[in-house]
Tab-separated table of C-alpha atoms and ligand atoms in Angstrom:
chain	number	residue	atom	x	y	z
A	1	UNK	CA	85.300	104.368	30.085
A	2	UNK	CA	81.396	104.785	29.722
A	3	UNK	CA	79.236	102.364	30.365
A	4	UNK	CA	77.142	100.156	28.164
A	5	UNK	CA	72.747	101.057	28.565
A	6	UNK	CA	72.011	97.011	27.176
A	7	UNK	CA	69.646	97.502	30.624
A	8	UNK	CA	67.813	100.800	28.865
A	9	UNK	CA	64.001	99.830	29.533
A	10	UNK	CA	64.192	96.847	31.394
A	11	UNK	CA	61.889	96.760	34.066
A	12	UNK	CA	63.354	93.172	35.892
A	13	UNK	CA	62.395	91.830	39.359
A	14	UNK	CA	65.305	90.820	41.632
A	15	UNK	CA	64.178	88.292	44.436
A	16	UNK	CA	66.127	87.603	47.108
A	17	UNK	CA	66.278	83.983	48.977
A	18	UNK	CA	68.229	83.218	52.317
A	19	UNK	CA	72.312	82.537	51.624
A	20	UNK	CA	75.042	83.647	51.702
A	21	UNK	CA	75.549	84.713	48.929
A	22	UNK	CA	72.574	87.447	49.494
A	23	UNK	CA	76.251	90.107	49.554
A	24	UNK	CA	76.201	89.160	45.875
A	25	UNK	CA	73.086	90.884	45.219
A	26	UNK	CA	74.323	94.235	45.996
A	27	UNK	CA	76.114	94.877	44.075
A	28	UNK	CA	74.709	92.877	41.387
A	29	UNK	CA	71.203	94.520	41.659
A	30	UNK	CA	74.139	97.968	41.491
A	31	UNK	CA	74.736	96.211	37.970
A	32	UNK	CA	71.840	95.873	36.314
A	33	UNK	CA	71.302	99.908	37.396
A	34	UNK	CA	74.204	100.713	35.969
A	35	UNK	CA	73.145	98.664	32.572
A	36	UNK	CA	70.708	100.987	32.166
A	37	UNK	CA	67.535	98.778	33.879
A	38	UNK	CA	65.159	99.863	36.880
A	39	UNK	CA	65.451	96.747	39.708
A	40	UNK	CA	61.865	96.133	42.057
A	41	UNK	CA	63.512	94.449	44.670
A	42	UNK	CA	61.924	91.699	46.627
A	43	UNK	CA	62.800	90.101	49.303
A	44	UNK	CA	61.587	87.152	51.696
A	45	UNK	CA	61.875	86.715	55.321
A	46	UNK	CA	65.451	84.501	55.073
A	47	UNK	CA	67.032	86.578	53.144
A	48	UNK	CA	66.286	88.701	55.304
A	49	UNK	CA	68.516	87.190	57.644
A	50	UNK	CA	71.182	88.224	55.045
A	51	UNK	CA	70.638	91.429	54.085
A	52	UNK	CA	68.932	94.355	54.554
A	53	UNK	CA	65.855	95.641	53.018
A	54	UNK	CA	68.189	99.243	53.882
A	55	UNK	CA	70.759	97.849	52.005
A	56	UNK	CA	69.036	96.981	48.882
A	57	UNK	CA	66.696	99.742	48.587
A	58	UNK	CA	69.635	102.132	48.329
A	59	UNK	CA	71.300	100.243	46.139
A	60	UNK	CA	67.982	99.682	43.585
A	61	UNK	CA	66.834	103.331	44.498
A	62	UNK	CA	63.114	102.193	45.474
A	63	UNK	CA	61.394	101.109	48.530
A	64	UNK	CA	61.589	97.310	48.687
A	65	UNK	CA	58.742	94.468	49.003
A	66	UNK	CA	58.649	91.555	51.384
A	67	UNK	CA	55.547	91.052	51.933
A	68	UNK	CA	52.455	89.377	50.298
A	69	UNK	CA	50.853	92.095	52.210
A	70	UNK	CA	51.960	95.248	51.830
A	71	UNK	CA	49.479	97.845	51.915
A	72	UNK	CA	51.516	100.277	49.416
A	73	UNK	CA	50.545	98.126	46.099
A	74	UNK	CA	48.062	99.710	44.932
A	75	UNK	CA	45.247	96.395	44.489
A	76	UNK	CA	46.918	95.756	47.536
A	77	UNK	CA	48.152	92.822	45.897
A	78	UNK	CA	52.045	93.407	45.070
A	79	UNK	CA	52.356	89.506	43.795
A	80	UNK	CA	49.846	90.531	40.957
A	81	UNK	CA	51.674	94.696	40.440
A	82	UNK	CA	55.210	93.971	40.421
A	83	UNK	CA	54.145	90.871	38.274
A	84	UNK	CA	52.765	92.499	35.106
A	85	UNK	CA	55.367	95.306	35.578
A	86	UNK	CA	58.072	93.352	34.839
A	87	UNK	CA	59.888	92.160	31.579
A	88	UNK	CA	61.622	88.942	33.468
A	89	UNK	CA	61.433	87.828	37.028
A	90	UNK	CA	66.137	86.903	38.492
A	91	UNK	CA	65.879	85.328	42.192
A	92	UNK	CA	69.433	85.534	43.354
A	93	UNK	CA	70.162	83.517	45.057
A	94	UNK	CA	67.411	81.094	45.143
A	95	UNK	CA	67.936	78.766	48.404
A	96	UNK	CA	67.603	75.077	48.524
A	97	UNK	CA	63.660	75.198	49.834
A	98	UNK	CA	62.951	78.244	47.082
A	99	UNK	CA	63.299	76.160	44.273
A	100	UNK	CA	61.609	73.412	46.192
A	101	UNK	CA	58.532	75.296	46.897
A	102	UNK	CA	58.514	76.628	42.455
A	103	UNK	CA	58.602	72.838	41.781
A	104	UNK	CA	56.126	72.213	43.819
A	105	UNK	CA	54.136	75.552	42.452
A	106	UNK	CA	54.005	76.899	46.199
A	107	UNK	CA	53.079	80.649	47.244
A	108	UNK	CA	53.426	81.267	51.130
A	109	UNK	CA	54.935	84.148	50.573
A	110	UNK	CA	55.573	87.306	48.127
A	111	UNK	CA	58.184	85.414	45.758
A	112	UNK	CA	56.896	82.788	45.188
A	113	UNK	CA	54.302	83.604	44.929
A	114	UNK	CA	54.805	86.730	42.940
A	115	UNK	CA	56.976	83.789	40.374
A	116	UNK	CA	53.405	81.695	40.841
A	117	UNK	CA	51.878	84.884	38.801
A	118	UNK	CA	53.806	86.028	36.374
A	119	UNK	CA	52.513	86.258	33.481
A	120	UNK	CA	55.020	82.694	31.486
A	121	UNK	CA	54.379	84.156	28.023
A	122	UNK	CA	56.684	87.488	28.510
A	123	UNK	CA	58.048	87.765	32.103
A	124	UNK	CA	60.308	85.066	31.827
A	125	UNK	CA	61.787	83.539	34.985
A	126	UNK	CA	65.236	83.345	35.438
A	127	UNK	CA	67.053	81.394	38.586
A	128	UNK	CA	70.327	81.563	40.230
A	129	UNK	CA	70.559	79.167	42.225
A	130	UNK	CA	72.725	79.219	45.089
A	131	UNK	CA	74.038	76.432	48.218
A	132	UNK	CA	75.961	74.205	49.047
A	133	UNK	CA	77.726	71.317	47.505
A	134	UNK	CA	76.032	68.720	48.746
A	135	UNK	CA	72.710	69.887	49.361
A	136	UNK	CA	72.772	71.401	45.639
A	137	UNK	CA	73.942	67.527	44.001
A	138	UNK	CA	71.567	65.884	45.814
A	139	UNK	CA	68.634	64.090	44.091
A	140	UNK	CA	65.626	65.801	45.626
A	141	UNK	CA	67.504	69.398	44.478
A	142	UNK	CA	68.039	68.117	40.703
A	143	UNK	CA	64.274	66.827	40.530
A	144	UNK	CA	63.399	70.491	41.792
A	145	UNK	CA	66.177	71.989	38.935
A	146	UNK	CA	64.488	69.579	36.054
A	147	UNK	CA	61.491	71.201	37.445
A	148	UNK	CA	61.521	74.373	37.454
A	149	UNK	CA	63.392	74.188	33.873
A	150	UNK	CA	60.611	71.447	32.117
A	151	UNK	CA	58.259	74.443	33.459
A	152	UNK	CA	59.604	77.125	31.992
A	153	UNK	CA	62.917	79.017	33.922
A	154	UNK	CA	66.258	78.920	33.134
A	155	UNK	CA	68.617	78.248	35.163
A	156	UNK	CA	71.385	80.815	35.326
A	157	UNK	CA	74.726	78.968	37.275
A	158	UNK	CA	75.958	77.702	39.451
A	159	UNK	CA	79.250	78.300	39.166
A	160	UNK	CA	82.327	76.460	40.761
A	161	UNK	CA	84.812	77.202	43.039
A	162	UNK	CA	85.513	77.612	47.085
A	163	UNK	CA	81.949	77.613	48.672
A	164	UNK	CA	80.752	79.701	52.535
A	165	UNK	CA	81.066	76.167	54.306
A	166	UNK	CA	85.006	75.380	53.174
A	167	UNK	CA	84.071	73.106	50.589
A	168	UNK	CA	84.370	72.991	46.670
A	169	UNK	CA	82.436	71.424	44.883
A	170	UNK	CA	78.866	73.077	42.805
A	171	UNK	CA	77.457	75.662	44.468
A	172	UNK	CA	78.135	78.571	44.517
A	173	UNK	CA	75.875	81.492	42.768
A	174	UNK	CA	77.722	82.999	39.896
A	175	UNK	CA	79.432	86.508	40.497
A	176	UNK	CA	77.602	89.959	40.119
A	177	UNK	CA	79.186	90.673	36.158
A	178	UNK	CA	78.374	87.273	34.946
A	179	UNK	CA	74.892	87.265	35.745
A	180	UNK	CA	74.578	90.684	34.370
A	181	UNK	CA	76.005	90.294	32.215
A	182	UNK	CA	73.400	86.544	31.357
A	183	UNK	CA	70.535	88.731	32.162
A	184	UNK	CA	71.813	90.946	28.815
A	185	UNK	CA	72.397	88.107	26.824
A	186	UNK	CA	69.209	87.001	27.213
A	187	UNK	CA	67.212	89.976	25.528
A	188	UNK	CA	69.094	89.629	22.328
A	189	UNK	CA	67.751	88.512	18.893
A	190	UNK	CA	68.319	85.442	18.682
A	191	UNK	CA	69.441	85.128	15.453
A	192	UNK	CA	72.092	82.742	15.423
A	193	UNK	CA	70.596	79.741	17.932
A	194	UNK	CA	71.368	75.873	16.563
A	195	UNK	CA	74.124	77.654	14.731
A	196	UNK	CA	77.730	77.059	15.346
A	197	UNK	CA	80.007	80.127	14.768
A	198	UNK	CA	83.598	79.502	15.166
A	199	UNK	CA	85.898	82.550	15.122
A	200	UNK	CA	90.013	83.125	15.012
A	201	UNK	CA	91.370	86.733	17.913
A	202	UNK	CA	94.486	87.982	19.351
A	203	UNK	CA	97.752	87.892	17.946
A	204	UNK	CA	99.610	84.942	17.012
A	205	UNK	CA	103.932	84.774	18.761
A	206	UNK	CA	105.722	83.325	16.337
A	207	UNK	CA	109.372	82.119	18.664
A	208	UNK	CA	112.692	82.851	17.814
A	209	UNK	CA	114.296	80.604	20.903
A	210	UNK	CA	112.280	79.216	23.745
A	211	UNK	CA	111.574	83.308	25.173
A	212	UNK	CA	112.181	85.093	22.315
A	213	UNK	CA	109.832	85.913	19.802
A	214	UNK	CA	107.810	87.833	17.133
A	215	UNK	CA	104.056	89.077	17.792
A	216	UNK	CA	101.244	92.381	17.085
A	217	UNK	CA	99.173	94.561	18.605
A	218	UNK	CA	96.205	93.334	18.387
A	219	UNK	CA	94.660	92.533	21.575
A	220	UNK	CA	91.287	90.956	21.011
A	221	UNK	CA	88.852	92.452	21.563
A	222	UNK	CA	86.607	92.031	18.551
A	223	UNK	CA	87.397	88.477	18.022
A	224	UNK	CA	86.529	88.538	21.601
A	225	UNK	CA	82.998	90.259	21.224
A	226	UNK	CA	82.249	88.353	18.431
A	227	UNK	CA	82.400	85.652	20.411
A	228	UNK	CA	79.960	87.088	22.753
A	229	UNK	CA	77.440	88.555	20.264
A	230	UNK	CA	77.269	85.324	18.594
A	231	UNK	CA	76.794	83.586	21.715
A	232	UNK	CA	74.144	86.076	22.579
A	233	UNK	CA	72.681	85.132	19.553
A	234	UNK	CA	71.847	81.736	20.750
A	235	UNK	CA	75.025	80.229	18.467
A	236	UNK	CA	77.380	77.491	19.952
A	237	UNK	CA	81.247	79.447	19.180
A	238	UNK	CA	84.440	78.112	19.674
A	239	UNK	CA	86.525	80.578	19.785
A	240	UNK	CA	90.299	80.173	18.303
A	241	UNK	CA	92.632	83.157	19.874
A	242	UNK	CA	96.292	83.536	20.738
A	243	UNK	CA	98.265	85.396	23.434
A	244	UNK	CA	95.963	87.888	24.422
A	245	UNK	CA	94.732	88.909	28.470
A	246	UNK	CA	90.420	88.794	27.628
A	247	UNK	CA	88.177	87.135	29.983
A	248	UNK	CA	86.379	84.395	28.000
A	249	UNK	CA	82.046	85.434	27.139
A	250	UNK	CA	79.855	83.432	28.825
A	251	UNK	CA	79.277	80.268	26.602
A	252	UNK	CA	82.166	79.924	24.968
A	253	UNK	CA	84.241	77.468	24.160
A	254	UNK	CA	87.296	78.317	23.595
A	255	UNK	CA	90.880	77.167	22.337
A	256	UNK	CA	94.552	78.929	23.128
A	257	UNK	CA	97.359	78.800	20.895
A	258	UNK	CA	100.404	80.356	20.441
A	259	UNK	CA	101.896	80.686	16.704
A	260	UNK	CA	100.388	80.442	13.078
A	261	UNK	CA	101.392	77.205	13.001
A	262	UNK	CA	99.045	76.054	16.214
A	263	UNK	CA	95.656	78.330	15.234
A	264	UNK	CA	96.175	76.862	11.723
A	265	UNK	CA	96.945	73.241	13.598
A	266	UNK	CA	93.423	74.310	15.855
A	267	UNK	CA	91.164	75.262	13.258
A	268	UNK	CA	90.893	73.234	10.139
A	269	UNK	CA	89.764	70.144	12.247
A	270	UNK	CA	86.740	71.995	12.960
A	271	UNK	CA	86.175	74.471	10.224
A	272	UNK	CA	83.376	72.117	7.870
A	273	UNK	CA	81.587	71.461	11.287
A	274	UNK	CA	80.736	75.138	11.908
A	275	UNK	CA	78.027	77.129	9.979
A	276	UNK	CA	80.212	80.652	10.516
A	277	UNK	CA	83.762	81.431	10.661
A	278	UNK	CA	85.521	85.044	11.289
A	279	UNK	CA	88.815	85.533	11.424
A	280	UNK	CA	89.486	88.678	13.238
A	281	UNK	CA	93.428	87.243	13.674
A	282	UNK	CA	96.350	89.303	13.505
A	283	UNK	CA	97.469	85.919	12.338
A	284	UNK	CA	101.490	86.675	11.757
A	285	UNK	CA	102.274	86.693	7.965
A	286	UNK	CA	106.014	85.449	8.429
A	287	UNK	CA	107.977	82.838	11.096
A	288	UNK	CA	111.446	81.481	11.911
A	289	UNK	CA	112.455	78.785	10.114
A	290	UNK	CA	113.954	77.462	12.716
A	291	UNK	CA	113.597	78.857	16.417
A	292	UNK	CA	116.307	77.691	18.615
A	293	UNK	CA	116.013	74.541	21.122
A	294	UNK	CA	117.740	76.870	24.051
A	295	UNK	CA	118.166	80.968	24.637
A	296	UNK	CA	120.379	83.077	22.291
A	297	UNK	CA	123.725	84.196	23.946
A	298	UNK	CA	124.728	87.876	22.947
A	299	UNK	CA	128.430	87.270	24.223
A	300	UNK	CA	130.562	86.497	22.542
A	301	UNK	CA	129.493	86.578	18.274
A	302	UNK	CA	129.603	90.367	18.314
A	303	UNK	CA	127.311	89.979	15.658
A	304	UNK	CA	123.036	90.514	15.712
A	305	UNK	CA	121.794	86.917	14.329
A	306	UNK	CA	119.848	86.538	11.490
A	307	UNK	CA	116.691	84.430	10.883
A	308	UNK	CA	115.765	82.623	8.204
A	309	UNK	CA	111.189	83.123	7.971
A	310	UNK	CA	109.116	81.398	6.026
A	311	UNK	CA	105.442	82.851	5.374
A	312	UNK	CA	102.554	81.192	7.444
A	313	UNK	CA	99.889	79.717	5.510
A	314	UNK	CA	96.866	82.008	5.483
A	315	UNK	CA	94.253	79.855	7.289
A	316	UNK	CA	90.935	81.845	6.219
A	317	UNK	CA	92.029	81.139	2.966
A	318	UNK	CA	92.465	77.702	3.243
A	319	UNK	CA	88.881	77.519	5.027
A	320	UNK	CA	87.393	78.960	1.831
A	321	UNK	CA	89.365	77.060	-0.146
A	322	UNK	CA	86.699	73.743	1.140
A	323	UNK	CA	84.518	72.461	-1.076
A	324	UNK	CA	81.052	74.469	-0.653
A	325	UNK	CA	79.569	72.056	1.029
A	326	UNK	CA	81.882	71.595	4.036
A	327	UNK	CA	82.183	74.858	4.153
A	328	UNK	CA	81.671	77.570	6.324
A	329	UNK	CA	80.318	80.389	5.516
A	330	UNK	CA	83.222	83.156	5.927
A	331	UNK	CA	83.765	86.038	7.350
A	332	UNK	CA	87.724	87.731	7.370
A	333	UNK	CA	88.959	91.172	8.737
A	334	UNK	CA	90.532	94.094	6.153
A	335	UNK	CA	92.969	96.869	8.825
A	336	UNK	CA	93.871	98.950	5.937
A	337	UNK	CA	95.604	102.425	6.917
A	338	UNK	CA	94.842	103.445	4.582
A	339	UNK	CA	92.461	103.403	0.692
A	340	UNK	CA	90.182	100.622	3.032
A	341	UNK	CA	87.267	100.371	0.255
A	342	UNK	CA	89.028	99.497	-2.648
A	343	UNK	CA	91.398	97.386	-0.483
A	344	UNK	CA	89.066	96.545	1.700
A	345	UNK	CA	87.291	94.763	-1.729
A	346	UNK	CA	90.751	93.659	-3.523
A	347	UNK	CA	92.169	91.208	-0.312
A	348	UNK	CA	87.792	90.358	-0.501
A	349	UNK	CA	88.323	88.706	-4.282
A	350	UNK	CA	92.110	87.176	-2.968
A	351	UNK	CA	90.726	85.396	-0.536
A	352	UNK	CA	87.092	84.121	-1.689
A	353	UNK	CA	85.702	84.919	0.828
A	354	UNK	CA	81.561	85.976	0.692
A	355	UNK	CA	82.264	89.633	3.636
A	356	UNK	CA	84.958	90.685	4.397
A	357	UNK	CA	85.111	93.802	7.289
A	358	UNK	CA	87.380	96.864	6.992
A	359	UNK	CA	88.849	99.216	10.019
A	360	UNK	CA	91.584	101.699	9.766
A	361	UNK	CA	94.718	99.452	11.422
A	362	UNK	CA	96.489	99.687	13.195
A	363	UNK	CA	94.583	102.423	15.590
A	364	UNK	CA	91.603	100.715	16.293
A	365	UNK	CA	94.053	98.071	17.780
A	366	UNK	CA	93.234	97.588	22.102
A	367	UNK	CA	90.837	100.579	21.949
A	368	UNK	CA	87.283	99.840	23.071
A	369	UNK	CA	84.953	101.472	20.216
A	370	UNK	CA	85.435	101.422	16.359
A	371	UNK	CA	83.633	102.354	13.506
A	372	UNK	CA	83.645	99.476	10.566
A	373	UNK	CA	82.673	98.916	7.148
A	374	UNK	CA	81.391	95.592	5.371
A	375	UNK	CA	82.496	95.070	2.091
A	376	UNK	CA	80.459	92.094	0.080
A	377	UNK	CA	80.134	91.281	-3.697
A	378	UNK	CA	78.598	94.849	-4.817
A	379	UNK	CA	78.005	96.525	-1.933
A	380	UNK	CA	79.076	97.983	0.794
A	381	UNK	CA	78.029	98.487	4.643
A	382	UNK	CA	78.859	101.668	6.599
A	383	UNK	CA	78.269	100.499	11.387
A	384	UNK	CA	79.131	103.809	12.379
A	385	UNK	CA	81.161	104.107	15.726
A	386	UNK	CA	80.856	102.458	18.009
A	387	UNK	CA	81.875	99.830	21.087
A	388	UNK	CA	83.474	96.454	19.589
A	389	UNK	CA	80.477	95.144	21.128
A	390	UNK	CA	77.320	97.232	20.118
A	391	UNK	CA	79.124	96.417	16.134
A	392	UNK	CA	79.913	93.185	16.947
A	393	UNK	CA	76.389	93.041	17.372
A	394	UNK	CA	75.753	94.602	14.179
A	395	UNK	CA	78.102	91.930	12.715
A	396	UNK	CA	76.524	89.611	14.238
A	397	UNK	CA	72.311	89.994	13.068
A	398	UNK	CA	73.841	91.346	9.798
A	399	UNK	CA	75.519	87.760	9.046
A	400	UNK	CA	72.332	86.195	10.246
A	401	UNK	CA	71.076	87.855	7.583
A	402	UNK	CA	72.993	86.451	5.142
A	403	UNK	CA	72.450	82.394	5.784
A	404	UNK	CA	70.976	79.915	3.674
A	405	UNK	CA	68.268	78.199	5.569
B	1	LIG	N1	93.804	85.429	8.010
B	1	LIG	C1	94.401	84.472	8.745
B	1	LIG	N2	95.429	83.606	7.948
B	1	LIG	C2	96.225	84.015	7.861
B	1	LIG	C3	96.759	85.785	7.853
B	1	LIG	C4	95.114	85.804	7.942
B	1	LIG	O1	94.147	83.503	8.974
B	1	LIG	N3	97.764	83.344	7.186
B	1	LIG	C5	93.389	86.217	8.223
B	1	LIG	C6	93.208	87.263	9.076
B	1	LIG	O2	92.268	86.388	10.490
B	1	LIG	C7	91.743	88.330	8.845
B	1	LIG	C8	92.319	87.971	7.208
B	1	LIG	O3	92.780	87.089	6.789
B	1	LIG	O4	90.108	87.729	8.625
B	1	LIG	C9	93.258	89.503	7.053
B	1	LIG	O5	93.919	88.869	5.769
B	1	LIG	P1	94.778	89.358	5.811
B	1	LIG	O6	96.690	89.272	4.073
B	1	LIG	O7	96.248	89.033	6.353
B	1	LIG	O8	95.537	90.668	6.460
B	1	LIG	P2	96.213	92.304	6.621
B	1	LIG	O9	96.903	91.776	7.438
B	1	LIG	O10	96.278	93.686	6.646
B	1	LIG	O11	97.768	91.727	5.749
B	1	LIG	P3	98.240	93.010	4.372
B	1	LIG	O12	97.411	94.253	3.635
B	1	LIG	O13	98.984	93.413	4.542
B	1	LIG	O14	98.224	92.248	3.505
């Protein structure tokens, strides 16, 4: 699978202060570079106790800066040169001591000097804390963290879990890929800031008995990509997912469900609290009228079992029928195997929704890319073949322009 170049043309300063989590920064720099960024690594003395500049130079492809007296900087002012070139400074790991230095505006070595000297209006500071849970929860650290946030820094993490010291709790640095995704998100236009978006994704599973059921091949990839793109665009996102194997995107609240009735029960009470509803789920059209309580055995009967089926509720149509004042902007999906545009237009009218996104199904199920046709009243917009995440971002941009202010 090709790597998306979401960070192409971006220049980042990656600062390492002292902490065991420095080992994760080696993978982080690799991830940032793989996604197209140029990365200038800056390390404090303490960071060099944990990982060498040699490793970071090899992975970033650039000599590492460790001192404000480094004569390689053209003006001999490394803190000015490096911060003027950067689109952002990411400090990962940020130790308790380093955060304390930031909070006080200290500039005793190159990395803190760089953070202080950066042009704040165009070079954001992102901080990924990494420390023992007692250090993290200490009132002094919490006070310092609140101060740097008030001064304009953005926190990335910390995460929760097992720590190098053997204790368990808050304070772990986020994993390299999580930080990479947070960095990518920071560069997306905030077109849905302040909006709430509800997404359904994946198949549903309609039980026949406790071990069997009816489902379909939907992978959930498109719905998860839309949830991620909406969160990147600044929305508060709720994702109602059928049984799928997809990682929950950062910042997204996920609710797992099984059947169409479960999905309906999750969606309906929440729908009116959201500004946008995007229904990507491949909801089963029918379910067995009654599922067997016990596993159905084959021996003895000699005949195959029969199930009476009944139709599932159409969740999208039900949301679209809410009174106008309570109704989110509804986006449907249509997987058609032929005559895509015409069938999608008819489906949009049948469901009573302003926008339907059509694609060639089922050939797109499980694929990483797709091509979409967005059908609205009186106009069609083609979104040419691209990764599902790129398509999701384009769709989010389009939807944002349709929302009333
Ligand atoms: N949908 C839903 N609840 C259902 C069925 C569908 O919310 N019970 C939503 C889907 O998430 C999707 C759109 O409605 O946004 C698809 O409509 P549907 O009528 O199911 O289209 P197809 O599955 O393509 O069905 P068909 O072409 O067989 O009518």
